[in-house]
Amino acid sequence: MKKILFTALSIACFSAMAVAQTNPAGNDAPVKPATPPAKVEMSKEEKAGYKAKQEADLQEAFKGAGLSEEQIKGAKEIMAEASKKSNELKANDKLSDMEREAAKKLINDEKNGKLKALMGEDKYKMYSEIRKKQKEAASVKPN
């Protein structure tokens, strides 16, 4: 009797473990973790320093491309408009990830087209190269 009860209990435990490990979606898609990864919070001083560095890099890129003050002002307006649209997009939680990515691409393409028209082809290329170098330098972390 003990052997039969032990065998039945063992079978029930193994089947419960097997069911608990299956994907609820029923496909081979990975199961998302229950909690999102924690965001790294920056202090107010760090945020202010980061924004100041971004602004300095942007000014350096504008000057390196040889833009006039009027062109710089226009470029900042275009970027502010694109930033506003991006923030509205982030706030819209009705969109799927794919729709959100497509909308981001449209916003960036529109912004880049306006910047290219404002700056001219040659100055826009110079500006883009400077910004790429700045981003690469920012992504390299000192040891």
GROMACS .gro file of C-alpha atoms in nm:
model
  143
    1MET     CA    1   0.000   0.000   0.000
    2LYS     CA    2   0.284   0.239   0.087
    3LYS     CA    3   0.454   0.169  -0.248
    4ILE     CA    4   0.135   0.244  -0.442
    5LEU     CA    5   0.074   0.568  -0.249
    6PHE     CA    6   0.438   0.676  -0.293
    7THR     CA    7   0.426   0.599  -0.667
    8ALA     CA    8   0.100   0.794  -0.715
    9LEU     CA    9   0.238   1.091  -0.520
   10SER     CA   10   0.561   1.085  -0.724
   11ILE     CA   11   0.370   1.080  -1.052
   12ALA     CA   12   0.155   1.373  -0.937
   13CYS     CA   13   0.465   1.576  -0.838
   14PHE     CA   14   0.644   1.509  -1.168
   15SER     CA   15   0.341   1.598  -1.375
   16ALA     CA   16   0.289   1.919  -1.174
   17MET     CA   17   0.652   2.019  -1.239
   18ALA     CA   18   0.622   1.940  -1.609
   19VAL     CA   19   0.307   2.151  -1.646
   20ALA     CA   20   0.460   2.440  -1.450
   21GLN     CA   21   0.751   2.465  -1.695
   22THR     CA   22   0.554   2.490  -2.018
   23ASN     CA   23   0.515   2.815  -2.207
   24PRO     CA   24   0.164   2.957  -2.146
   25ALA     CA   25   0.154   3.105  -2.498
   26GLY     CA   26   0.193   2.758  -2.645
   27ASN     CA   27   0.465   2.860  -2.889
   28ASP     CA   28   0.843   2.870  -2.880
   29ALA     CA   29   0.856   3.238  -2.787
   30PRO     CA   30   1.060   3.307  -2.474
   31VAL     CA   31   0.865   3.373  -2.159
   32LYS     CA   32   0.900   3.732  -2.039
   33PRO     CA   33   1.020   3.779  -1.682
   34ALA     CA   34   0.756   3.879  -1.429
   35THR     CA   35   0.937   4.197  -1.326
   36PRO     CA   36   1.111   4.441  -1.561
   37PRO     CA   37   1.477   4.515  -1.496
   38ALA     CA   38   1.535   4.800  -1.256
   39LYS     CA   39   1.615   5.138  -1.412
   40VAL     CA   40   1.931   5.313  -1.309
   41GLU     CA   41   1.835   5.644  -1.154
   42MET     CA   42   2.061   5.944  -1.183
   43SER     CA   43   2.088   6.219  -0.925
   44LYS     CA   44   1.988   6.573  -1.018
   45GLU     CA   45   2.351   6.676  -1.041
   46GLU     CA   46   2.432   6.385  -1.273
   47LYS     CA   47   2.132   6.466  -1.494
   48ALA     CA   48   2.233   6.832  -1.512
   49GLY     CA   49   2.591   6.736  -1.600
   50TYR     CA   50   2.470   6.492  -1.865
   51LYS     CA   51   2.243   6.754  -2.024
   52ALA     CA   52   2.521   7.014  -2.018
   53LYS     CA   53   2.757   6.767  -2.189
   54GLN     CA   54   2.494   6.688  -2.453
   55GLU     CA   55   2.439   7.058  -2.520
   56ALA     CA   56   2.813   7.124  -2.541
   57ASP     CA   57   2.856   6.831  -2.784
   58LEU     CA   58   2.569   6.958  -2.996
   59GLN     CA   59   2.716   7.311  -3.010
   60GLU     CA   60   3.054   7.164  -3.101
   61ALA     CA   61   2.896   6.964  -3.384
   62PHE     CA   62   2.714   7.272  -3.514
   63LYS     CA   63   3.030   7.483  -3.507
   64GLY     CA   64   3.238   7.201  -3.658
   65ALA     CA   65   2.995   7.179  -3.949
   66GLY     CA   66   3.027   7.556  -4.002
   67LEU     CA   67   2.663   7.649  -3.938
   68SER     CA   68   2.552   8.009  -3.894
   69GLU     CA   69   2.363   8.123  -3.584
   70GLU     CA   70   2.035   8.122  -3.780
   71GLN     CA   71   2.094   7.765  -3.896
   72ILE     CA   72   2.178   7.658  -3.541
   73LYS     CA   73   1.857   7.816  -3.412
   74GLY     CA   74   1.654   7.644  -3.686
   75ALA     CA   75   1.821   7.308  -3.618
   76LYS     CA   76   1.742   7.336  -3.247
   77GLU     CA   77   1.377   7.410  -3.329
   78ILE     CA   78   1.361   7.105  -3.556
   79MET     CA   79   1.515   6.887  -3.285
   80ALA     CA   80   1.280   7.023  -3.018
   81GLU     CA   81   0.981   6.946  -3.242
   82ALA     CA   82   1.107   6.590  -3.301
   83SER     CA   83   1.170   6.547  -2.928
   84LYS     CA   84   0.815   6.660  -2.851
   85LYS     CA   85   0.675   6.408  -3.100
   86SER     CA   86   0.893   6.133  -2.950
   87ASN     CA   87   0.771   6.212  -2.600
   88GLU     CA   88   0.409   6.197  -2.718
   89LEU     CA   89   0.488   5.862  -2.878
   90LYS     CA   90   0.637   5.728  -2.553
   91ALA     CA   91   0.324   5.836  -2.365
   92ASN     CA   92   0.096   5.650  -2.609
   93ASP     CA   93   0.071   5.300  -2.463
   94LYS     CA   94  -0.191   5.188  -2.717
   95LEU     CA   95   0.078   5.115  -2.978
   96SER     CA   96   0.258   4.784  -3.012
   97ASP     CA   97   0.637   4.773  -3.006
   98MET     CA   98   0.655   4.735  -3.384
   99GLU     CA   99   0.423   5.031  -3.442
  100ARG     CA  100   0.623   5.238  -3.196
  101GLU     CA  101   0.950   5.153  -3.374
  102ALA     CA  102   0.799   5.243  -3.712
  103ALA     CA  103   0.672   5.575  -3.575
  104LYS     CA  104   1.017   5.651  -3.424
  105LYS     CA  105   1.178   5.584  -3.760
  106LEU     CA  106   0.933   5.820  -3.931
  107ILE     CA  107   1.001   6.095  -3.677
  108ASN     CA  108   1.379   6.054  -3.716
  109ASP     CA  109   1.359   6.043  -4.096
  110GLU     CA  110   1.147   6.360  -4.097
  111LYS     CA  111   1.389   6.534  -3.858
  112ASN     CA  112   1.693   6.431  -4.061
  113GLY     CA  113   1.528   6.546  -4.385
  114LYS     CA  114   1.451   6.887  -4.237
  115LEU     CA  115   1.804   6.920  -4.098
  116LYS     CA  116   1.953   6.824  -4.434
  117ALA     CA  117   1.736   7.086  -4.609
  118LEU     CA  118   1.834   7.351  -4.353
  119MET     CA  119   2.207   7.280  -4.343
  120GLY     CA  120   2.273   7.164  -4.696
  121GLU     CA  121   2.412   6.826  -4.801
  122ASP     CA  122   2.780   6.893  -4.723
  123LYS     CA  123   2.731   7.054  -4.384
  124TYR     CA  124   2.481   6.784  -4.285
  125LYS     CA  125   2.740   6.514  -4.365
  126MET     CA  126   3.000   6.693  -4.155
  127TYR     CA  127   2.750   6.735  -3.871
  128SER     CA  128   2.656   6.365  -3.887
  129GLU     CA  129   3.018   6.251  -3.880
  130ILE     CA  130   3.095   6.470  -3.580
  131ARG     CA  131   2.790   6.338  -3.393
  132LYS     CA  132   2.888   5.976  -3.469
  133LYS     CA  133   3.237   6.037  -3.331
  134GLN     CA  134   3.090   6.199  -3.020
  135LYS     CA  135   2.857   5.903  -2.961
  136GLU     CA  136   3.140   5.654  -3.010
  137ALA     CA  137   3.355   5.847  -2.764
  138ALA     CA  138   3.068   5.855  -2.512
  139SER     CA  139   3.009   5.479  -2.543
  140VAL     CA  140   3.374   5.398  -2.467
  141LYS     CA  141   3.404   5.382  -2.091
  142PRO     CA  142   3.738   5.442  -1.916
  143ASN     CA  143   3.884   5.151  -1.717
   0.00000   0.00000   0.00000
